[in-house]
PDB file of N, CA and C in Angstrom:
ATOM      1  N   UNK F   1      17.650 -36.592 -26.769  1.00 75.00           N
ATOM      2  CA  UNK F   1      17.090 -35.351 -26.286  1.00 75.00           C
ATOM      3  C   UNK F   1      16.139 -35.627 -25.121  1.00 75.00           C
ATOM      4  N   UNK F   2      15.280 -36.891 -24.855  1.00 81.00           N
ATOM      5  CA  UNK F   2      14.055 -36.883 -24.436  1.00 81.00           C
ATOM      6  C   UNK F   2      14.633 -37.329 -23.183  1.00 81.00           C
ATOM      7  N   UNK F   3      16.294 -38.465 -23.337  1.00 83.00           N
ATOM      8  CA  UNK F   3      16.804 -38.743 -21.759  1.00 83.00           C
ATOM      9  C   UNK F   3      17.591 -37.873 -21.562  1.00 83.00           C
ATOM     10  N   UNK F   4      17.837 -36.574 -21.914  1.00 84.00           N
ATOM     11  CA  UNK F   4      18.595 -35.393 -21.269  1.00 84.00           C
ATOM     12  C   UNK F   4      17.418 -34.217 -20.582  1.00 84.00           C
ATOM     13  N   UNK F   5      16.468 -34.270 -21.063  1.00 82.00           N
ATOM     14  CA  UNK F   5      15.564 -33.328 -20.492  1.00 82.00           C
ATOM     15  C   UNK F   5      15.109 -34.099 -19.294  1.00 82.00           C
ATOM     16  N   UNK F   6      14.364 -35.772 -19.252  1.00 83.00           N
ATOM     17  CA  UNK F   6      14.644 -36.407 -17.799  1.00 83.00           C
ATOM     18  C   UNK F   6      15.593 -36.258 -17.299  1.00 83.00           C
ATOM     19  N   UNK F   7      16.774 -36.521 -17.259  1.00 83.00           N
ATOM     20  CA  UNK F   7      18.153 -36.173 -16.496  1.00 83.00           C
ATOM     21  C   UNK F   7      17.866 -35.268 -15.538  1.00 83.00           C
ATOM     22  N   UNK F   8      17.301 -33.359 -16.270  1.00 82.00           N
ATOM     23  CA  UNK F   8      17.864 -31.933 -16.084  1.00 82.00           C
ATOM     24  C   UNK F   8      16.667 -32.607 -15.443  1.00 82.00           C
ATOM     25  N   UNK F   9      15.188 -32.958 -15.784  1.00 81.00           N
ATOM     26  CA  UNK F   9      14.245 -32.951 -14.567  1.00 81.00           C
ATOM     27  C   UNK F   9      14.565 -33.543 -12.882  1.00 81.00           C
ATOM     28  N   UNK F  10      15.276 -34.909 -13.418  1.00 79.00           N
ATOM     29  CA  UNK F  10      16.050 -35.502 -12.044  1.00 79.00           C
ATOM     30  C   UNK F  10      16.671 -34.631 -11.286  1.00 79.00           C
ATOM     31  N   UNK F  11      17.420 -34.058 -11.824  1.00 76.00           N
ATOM     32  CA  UNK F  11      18.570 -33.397 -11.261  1.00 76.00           C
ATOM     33  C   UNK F  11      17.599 -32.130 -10.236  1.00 76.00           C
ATOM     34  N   UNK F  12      17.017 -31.407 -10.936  1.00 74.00           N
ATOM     35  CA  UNK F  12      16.081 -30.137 -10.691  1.00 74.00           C
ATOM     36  C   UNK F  12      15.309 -30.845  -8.953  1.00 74.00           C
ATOM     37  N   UNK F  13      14.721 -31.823  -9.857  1.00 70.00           N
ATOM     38  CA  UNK F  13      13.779 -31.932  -8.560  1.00 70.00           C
ATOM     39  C   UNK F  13      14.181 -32.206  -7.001  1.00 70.00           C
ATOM     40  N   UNK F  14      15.311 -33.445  -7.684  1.00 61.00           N
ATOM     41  CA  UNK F  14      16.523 -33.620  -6.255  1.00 61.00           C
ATOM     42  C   UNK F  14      17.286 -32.618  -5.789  1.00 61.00           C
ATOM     43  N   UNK F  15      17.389 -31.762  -6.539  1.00 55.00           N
ATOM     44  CA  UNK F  15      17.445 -30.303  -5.834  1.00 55.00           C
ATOM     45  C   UNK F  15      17.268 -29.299  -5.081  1.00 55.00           C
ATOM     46  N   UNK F  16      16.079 -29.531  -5.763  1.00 55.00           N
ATOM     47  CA  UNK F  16      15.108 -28.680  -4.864  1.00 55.00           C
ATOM     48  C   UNK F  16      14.233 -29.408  -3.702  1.00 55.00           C
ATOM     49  N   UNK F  17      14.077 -30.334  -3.675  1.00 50.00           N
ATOM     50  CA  UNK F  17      13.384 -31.576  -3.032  1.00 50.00           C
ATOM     51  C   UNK F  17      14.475 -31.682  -1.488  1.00 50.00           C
ATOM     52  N   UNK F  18      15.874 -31.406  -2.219  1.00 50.00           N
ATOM     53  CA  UNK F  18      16.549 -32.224  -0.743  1.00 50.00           C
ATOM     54  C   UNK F  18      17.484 -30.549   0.177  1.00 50.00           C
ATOM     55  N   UNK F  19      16.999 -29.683  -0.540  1.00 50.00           N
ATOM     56  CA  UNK F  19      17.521 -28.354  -0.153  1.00 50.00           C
ATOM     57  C   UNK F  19      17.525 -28.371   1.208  1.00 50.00           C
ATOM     58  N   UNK F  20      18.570 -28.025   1.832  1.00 58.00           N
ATOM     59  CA  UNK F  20      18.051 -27.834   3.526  1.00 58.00           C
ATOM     60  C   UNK F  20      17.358 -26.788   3.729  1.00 58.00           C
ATOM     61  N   UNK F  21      16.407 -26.856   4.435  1.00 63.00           N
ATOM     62  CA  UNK F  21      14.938 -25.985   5.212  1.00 63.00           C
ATOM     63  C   UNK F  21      15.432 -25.486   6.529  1.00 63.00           C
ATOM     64  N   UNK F  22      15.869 -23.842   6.782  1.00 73.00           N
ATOM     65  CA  UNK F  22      15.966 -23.457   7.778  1.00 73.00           C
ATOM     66  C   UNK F  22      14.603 -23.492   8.509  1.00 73.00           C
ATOM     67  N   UNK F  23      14.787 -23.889   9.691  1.00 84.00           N
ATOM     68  CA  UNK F  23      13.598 -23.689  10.384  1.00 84.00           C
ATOM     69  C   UNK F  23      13.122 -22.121  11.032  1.00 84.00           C
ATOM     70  N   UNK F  24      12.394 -21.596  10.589  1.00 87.00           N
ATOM     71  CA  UNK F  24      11.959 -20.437  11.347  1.00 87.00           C
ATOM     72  C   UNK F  24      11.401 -19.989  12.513  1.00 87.00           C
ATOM     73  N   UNK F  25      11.822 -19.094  13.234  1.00 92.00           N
ATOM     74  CA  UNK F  25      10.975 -19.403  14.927  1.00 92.00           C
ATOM     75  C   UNK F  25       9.811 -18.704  14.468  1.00 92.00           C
ATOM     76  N   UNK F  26       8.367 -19.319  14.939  1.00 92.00           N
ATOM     77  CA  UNK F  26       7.327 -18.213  15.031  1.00 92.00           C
ATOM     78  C   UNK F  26       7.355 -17.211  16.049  1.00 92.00           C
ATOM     79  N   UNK F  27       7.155 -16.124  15.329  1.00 93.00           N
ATOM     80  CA  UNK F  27       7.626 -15.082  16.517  1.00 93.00           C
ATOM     81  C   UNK F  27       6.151 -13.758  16.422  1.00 93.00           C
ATOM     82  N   UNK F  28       5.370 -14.384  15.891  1.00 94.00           N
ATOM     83  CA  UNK F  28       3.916 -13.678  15.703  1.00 94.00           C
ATOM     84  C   UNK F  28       3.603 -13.507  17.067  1.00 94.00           C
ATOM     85  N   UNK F  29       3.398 -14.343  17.955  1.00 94.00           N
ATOM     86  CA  UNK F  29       2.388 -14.131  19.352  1.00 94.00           C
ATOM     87  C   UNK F  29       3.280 -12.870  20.114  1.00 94.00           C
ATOM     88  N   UNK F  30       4.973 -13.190  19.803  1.00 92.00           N
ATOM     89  CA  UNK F  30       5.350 -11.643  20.291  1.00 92.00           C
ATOM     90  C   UNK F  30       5.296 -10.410  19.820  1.00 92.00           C
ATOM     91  N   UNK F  31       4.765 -10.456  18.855  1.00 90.00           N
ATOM     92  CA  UNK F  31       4.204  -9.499  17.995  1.00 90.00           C
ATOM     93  C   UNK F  31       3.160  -8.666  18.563  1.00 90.00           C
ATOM     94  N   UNK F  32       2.141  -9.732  18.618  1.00 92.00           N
ATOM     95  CA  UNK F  32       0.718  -9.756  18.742  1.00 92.00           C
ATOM     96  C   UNK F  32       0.768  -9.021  20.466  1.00 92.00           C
ATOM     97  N   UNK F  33       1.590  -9.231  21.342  1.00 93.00           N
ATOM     98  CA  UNK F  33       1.375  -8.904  22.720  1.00 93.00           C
ATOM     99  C   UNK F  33       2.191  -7.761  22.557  1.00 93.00           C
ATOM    100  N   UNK F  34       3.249  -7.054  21.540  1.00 90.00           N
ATOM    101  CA  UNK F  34       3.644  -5.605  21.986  1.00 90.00           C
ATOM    102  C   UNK F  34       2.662  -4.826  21.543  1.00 90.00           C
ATOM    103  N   UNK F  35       2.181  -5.373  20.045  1.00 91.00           N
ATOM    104  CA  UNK F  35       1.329  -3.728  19.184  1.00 91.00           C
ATOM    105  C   UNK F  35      -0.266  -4.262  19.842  1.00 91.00           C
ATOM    106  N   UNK F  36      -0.374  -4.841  21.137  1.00 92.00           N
ATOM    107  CA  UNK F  36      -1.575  -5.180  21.897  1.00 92.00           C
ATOM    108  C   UNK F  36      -1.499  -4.123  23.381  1.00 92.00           C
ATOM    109  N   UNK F  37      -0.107  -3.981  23.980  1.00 91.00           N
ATOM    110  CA  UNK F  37       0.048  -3.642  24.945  1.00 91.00           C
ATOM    111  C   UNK F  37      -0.354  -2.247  25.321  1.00 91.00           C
ATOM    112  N   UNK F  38      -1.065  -2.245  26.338  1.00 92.00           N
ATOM    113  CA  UNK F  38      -1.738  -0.769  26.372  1.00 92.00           C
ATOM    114  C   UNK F  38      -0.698   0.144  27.052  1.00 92.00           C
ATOM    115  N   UNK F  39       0.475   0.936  26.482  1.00 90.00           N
ATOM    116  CA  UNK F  39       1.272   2.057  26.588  1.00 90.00           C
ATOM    117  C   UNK F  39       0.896   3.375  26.463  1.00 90.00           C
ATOM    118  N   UNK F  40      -0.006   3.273  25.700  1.00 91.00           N
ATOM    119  CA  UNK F  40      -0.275   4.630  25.171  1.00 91.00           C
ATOM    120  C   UNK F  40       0.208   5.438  23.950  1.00 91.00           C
ATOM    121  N   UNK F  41       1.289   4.449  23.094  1.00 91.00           N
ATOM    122  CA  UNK F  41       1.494   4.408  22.283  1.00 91.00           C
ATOM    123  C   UNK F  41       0.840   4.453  20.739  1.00 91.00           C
ATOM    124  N   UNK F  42       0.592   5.065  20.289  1.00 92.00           N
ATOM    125  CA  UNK F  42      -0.087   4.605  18.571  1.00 92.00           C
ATOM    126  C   UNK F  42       0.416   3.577  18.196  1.00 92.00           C
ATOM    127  N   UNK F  43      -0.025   3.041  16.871  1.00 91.00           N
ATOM    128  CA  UNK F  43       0.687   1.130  16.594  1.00 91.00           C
ATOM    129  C   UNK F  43       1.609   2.001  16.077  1.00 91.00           C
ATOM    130  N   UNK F  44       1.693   3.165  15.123  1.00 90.00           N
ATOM    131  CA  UNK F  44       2.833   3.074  13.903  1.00 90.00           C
ATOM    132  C   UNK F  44       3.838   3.566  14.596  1.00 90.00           C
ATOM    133  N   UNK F  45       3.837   3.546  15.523  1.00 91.00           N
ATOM    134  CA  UNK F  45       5.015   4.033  16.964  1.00 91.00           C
ATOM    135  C   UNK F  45       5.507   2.856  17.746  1.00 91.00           C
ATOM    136  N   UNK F  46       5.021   1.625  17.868  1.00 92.00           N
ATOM    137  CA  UNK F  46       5.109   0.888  18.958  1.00 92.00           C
ATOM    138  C   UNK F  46       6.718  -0.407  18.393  1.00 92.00           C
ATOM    139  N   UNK F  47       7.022  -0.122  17.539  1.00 90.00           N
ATOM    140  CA  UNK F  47       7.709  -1.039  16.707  1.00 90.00           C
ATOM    141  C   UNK F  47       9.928  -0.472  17.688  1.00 90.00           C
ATOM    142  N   UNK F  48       9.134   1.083  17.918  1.00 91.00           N
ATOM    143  CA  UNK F  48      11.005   1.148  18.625  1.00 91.00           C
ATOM    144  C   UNK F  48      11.066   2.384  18.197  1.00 91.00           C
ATOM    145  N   UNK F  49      12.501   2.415  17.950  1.00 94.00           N
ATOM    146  CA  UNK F  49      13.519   3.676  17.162  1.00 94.00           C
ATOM    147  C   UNK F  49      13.229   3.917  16.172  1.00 94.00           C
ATOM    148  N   UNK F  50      12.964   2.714  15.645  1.00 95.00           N
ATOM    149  CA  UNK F  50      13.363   2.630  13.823  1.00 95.00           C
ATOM    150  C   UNK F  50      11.923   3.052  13.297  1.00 95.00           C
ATOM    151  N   UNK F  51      11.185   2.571  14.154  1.00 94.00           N
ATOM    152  CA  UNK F  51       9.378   3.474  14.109  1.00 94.00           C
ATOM    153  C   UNK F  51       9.251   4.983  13.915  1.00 94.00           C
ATOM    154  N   UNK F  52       9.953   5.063  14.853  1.00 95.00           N
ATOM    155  CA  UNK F  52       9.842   6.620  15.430  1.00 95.00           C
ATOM    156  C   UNK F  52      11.030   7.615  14.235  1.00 95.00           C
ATOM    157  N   UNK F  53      11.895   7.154  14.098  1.00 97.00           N
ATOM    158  CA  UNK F  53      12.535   7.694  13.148  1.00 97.00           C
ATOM    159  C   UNK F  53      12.368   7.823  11.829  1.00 97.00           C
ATOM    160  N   UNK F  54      11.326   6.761  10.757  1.00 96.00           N
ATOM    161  CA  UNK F  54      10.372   6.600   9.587  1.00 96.00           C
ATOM    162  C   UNK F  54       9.445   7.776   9.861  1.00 96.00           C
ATOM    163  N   UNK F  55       8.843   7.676  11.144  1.00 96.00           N
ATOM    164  CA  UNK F  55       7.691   8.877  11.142  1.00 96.00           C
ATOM    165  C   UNK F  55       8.211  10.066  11.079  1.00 96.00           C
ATOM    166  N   UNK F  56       9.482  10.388  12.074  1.00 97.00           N
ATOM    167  CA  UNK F  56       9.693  11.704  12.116  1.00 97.00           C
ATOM    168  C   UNK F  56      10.350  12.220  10.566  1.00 97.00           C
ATOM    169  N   UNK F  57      10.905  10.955  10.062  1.00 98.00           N
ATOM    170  CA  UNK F  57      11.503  11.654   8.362  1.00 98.00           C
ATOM    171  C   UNK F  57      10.097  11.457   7.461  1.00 98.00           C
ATOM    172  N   UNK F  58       9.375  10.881   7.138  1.00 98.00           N
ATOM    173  CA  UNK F  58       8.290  10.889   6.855  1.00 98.00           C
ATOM    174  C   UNK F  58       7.506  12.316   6.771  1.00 98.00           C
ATOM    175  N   UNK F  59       7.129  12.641   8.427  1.00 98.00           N
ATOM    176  CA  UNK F  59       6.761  13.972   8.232  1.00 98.00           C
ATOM    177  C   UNK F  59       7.503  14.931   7.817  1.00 98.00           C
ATOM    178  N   UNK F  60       8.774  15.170   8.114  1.00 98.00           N
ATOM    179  CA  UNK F  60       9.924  16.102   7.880  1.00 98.00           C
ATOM    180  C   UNK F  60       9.845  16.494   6.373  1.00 98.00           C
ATOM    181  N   UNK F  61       9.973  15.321   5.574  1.00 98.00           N
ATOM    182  CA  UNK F  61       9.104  15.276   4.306  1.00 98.00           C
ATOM    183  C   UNK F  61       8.068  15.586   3.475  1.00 98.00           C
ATOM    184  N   UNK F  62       6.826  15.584   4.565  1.00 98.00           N
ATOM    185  CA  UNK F  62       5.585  15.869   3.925  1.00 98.00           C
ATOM    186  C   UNK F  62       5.379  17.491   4.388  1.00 98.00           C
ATOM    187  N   UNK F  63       5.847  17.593   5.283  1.00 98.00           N
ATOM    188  CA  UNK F  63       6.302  18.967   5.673  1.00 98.00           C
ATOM    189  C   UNK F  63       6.280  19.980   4.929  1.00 98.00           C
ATOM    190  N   UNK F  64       7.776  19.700   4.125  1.00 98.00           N
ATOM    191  CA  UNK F  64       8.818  20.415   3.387  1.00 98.00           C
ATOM    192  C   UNK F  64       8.494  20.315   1.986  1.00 98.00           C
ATOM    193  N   UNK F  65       7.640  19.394   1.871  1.00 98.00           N
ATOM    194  CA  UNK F  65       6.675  19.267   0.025  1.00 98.00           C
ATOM    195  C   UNK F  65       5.715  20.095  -0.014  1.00 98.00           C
ATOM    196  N   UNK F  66       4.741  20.308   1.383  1.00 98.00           N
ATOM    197  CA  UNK F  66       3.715  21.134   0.968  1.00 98.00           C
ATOM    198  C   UNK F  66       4.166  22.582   1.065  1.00 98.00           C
ATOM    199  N   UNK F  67       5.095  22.843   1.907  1.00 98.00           N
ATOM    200  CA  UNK F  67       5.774  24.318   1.930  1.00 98.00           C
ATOM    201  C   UNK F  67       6.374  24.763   0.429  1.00 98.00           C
ATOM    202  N   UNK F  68       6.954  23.430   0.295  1.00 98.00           N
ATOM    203  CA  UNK F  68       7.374  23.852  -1.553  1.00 98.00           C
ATOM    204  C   UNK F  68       6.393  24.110  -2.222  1.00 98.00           C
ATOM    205  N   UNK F  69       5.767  23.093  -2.202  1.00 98.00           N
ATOM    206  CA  UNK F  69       4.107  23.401  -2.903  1.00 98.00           C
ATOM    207  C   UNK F  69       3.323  25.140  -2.815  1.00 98.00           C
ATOM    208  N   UNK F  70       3.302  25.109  -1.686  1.00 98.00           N
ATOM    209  CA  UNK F  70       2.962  26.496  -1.578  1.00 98.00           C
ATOM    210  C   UNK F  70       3.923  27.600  -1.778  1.00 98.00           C
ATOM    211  N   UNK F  71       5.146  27.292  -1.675  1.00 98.00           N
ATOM    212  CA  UNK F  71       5.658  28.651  -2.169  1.00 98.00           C
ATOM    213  C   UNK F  71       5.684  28.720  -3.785  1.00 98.00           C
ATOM    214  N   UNK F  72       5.828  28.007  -4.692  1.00 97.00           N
ATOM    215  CA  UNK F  72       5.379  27.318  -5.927  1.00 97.00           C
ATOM    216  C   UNK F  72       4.190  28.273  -6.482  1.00 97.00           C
ATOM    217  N   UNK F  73       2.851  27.606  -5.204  1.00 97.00           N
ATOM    218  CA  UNK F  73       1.588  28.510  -6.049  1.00 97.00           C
ATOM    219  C   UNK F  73       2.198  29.758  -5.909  1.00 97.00           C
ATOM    220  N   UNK F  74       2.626  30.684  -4.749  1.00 96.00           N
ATOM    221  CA  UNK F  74       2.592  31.824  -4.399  1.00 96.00           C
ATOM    222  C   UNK F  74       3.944  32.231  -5.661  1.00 96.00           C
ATOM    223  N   UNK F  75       4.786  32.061  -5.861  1.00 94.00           N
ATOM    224  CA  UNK F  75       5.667  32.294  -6.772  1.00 94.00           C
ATOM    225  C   UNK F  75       5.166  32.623  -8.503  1.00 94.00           C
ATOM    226  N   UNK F  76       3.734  31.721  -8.575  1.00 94.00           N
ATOM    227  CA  UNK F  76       3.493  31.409  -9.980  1.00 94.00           C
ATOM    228  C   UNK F  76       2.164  32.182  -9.925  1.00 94.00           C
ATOM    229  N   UNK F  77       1.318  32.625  -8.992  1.00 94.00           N
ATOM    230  CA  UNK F  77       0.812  33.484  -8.771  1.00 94.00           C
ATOM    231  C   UNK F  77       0.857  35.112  -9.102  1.00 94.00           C
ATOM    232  N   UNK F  78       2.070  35.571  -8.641  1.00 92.00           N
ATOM    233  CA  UNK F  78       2.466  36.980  -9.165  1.00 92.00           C
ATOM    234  C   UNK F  78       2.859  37.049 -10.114  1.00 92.00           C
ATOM    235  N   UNK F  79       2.241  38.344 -10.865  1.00 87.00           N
ATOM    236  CA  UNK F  79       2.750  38.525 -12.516  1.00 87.00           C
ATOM    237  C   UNK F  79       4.168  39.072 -12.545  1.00 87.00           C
ATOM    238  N   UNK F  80       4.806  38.732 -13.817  1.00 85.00           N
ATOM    239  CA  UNK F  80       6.211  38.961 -13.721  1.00 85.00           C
ATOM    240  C   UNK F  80       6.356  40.475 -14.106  1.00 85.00           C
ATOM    241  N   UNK F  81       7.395  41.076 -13.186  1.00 83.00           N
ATOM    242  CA  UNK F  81       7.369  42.210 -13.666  1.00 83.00           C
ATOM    243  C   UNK F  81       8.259  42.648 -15.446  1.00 83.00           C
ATOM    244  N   UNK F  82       7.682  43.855 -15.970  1.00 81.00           N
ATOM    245  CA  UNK F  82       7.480  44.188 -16.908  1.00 81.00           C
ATOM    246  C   UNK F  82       8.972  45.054 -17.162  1.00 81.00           C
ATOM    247  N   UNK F  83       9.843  44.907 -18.386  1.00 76.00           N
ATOM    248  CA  UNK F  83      11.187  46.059 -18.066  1.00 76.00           C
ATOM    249  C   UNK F  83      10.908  47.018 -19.217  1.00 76.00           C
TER     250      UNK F  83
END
């Protein structure tokens, strides 16, 4: 038992130990110089399309909840009529 659990440890560690490591590009400093760049842009805008399209469904969303919301109170508000 005690040289099969060394074994599974061997095995594990050379495993994980010899895994190939993609290298990643750092890509922070281009980061750092768009949501820096003075456009005139807001940050939660400065990211593209895919920015701009989160916000606009986002609001479209928060929109259309509080309108529910309020038609909700106004609905639960009036007494029901009587037959």
């Amino acid at each position: 038992v005690y040289l099969l659990f060394q074994a599974l440890r061997q095995i594990s560690q050379r495993t994980i130990s010899t895994a190939s490591r993609r290298q990643v590009e750092n890509r922070v400093p281009e980061h750092q110089k768009l949501f820096q760049e003075d456009n005139g842009l807001p940050v939660h805008l400065k990211g593209g399309a895919k920015d701009a399209l989160l916000y606009r469904t986002t609001m479209c969303l928060t929109l259309f909840g509080t309108v529910y919301a309020i038609y909700h109170l106004i609905v639960s508000s009036m007494p029901k009529k009587q037959k």
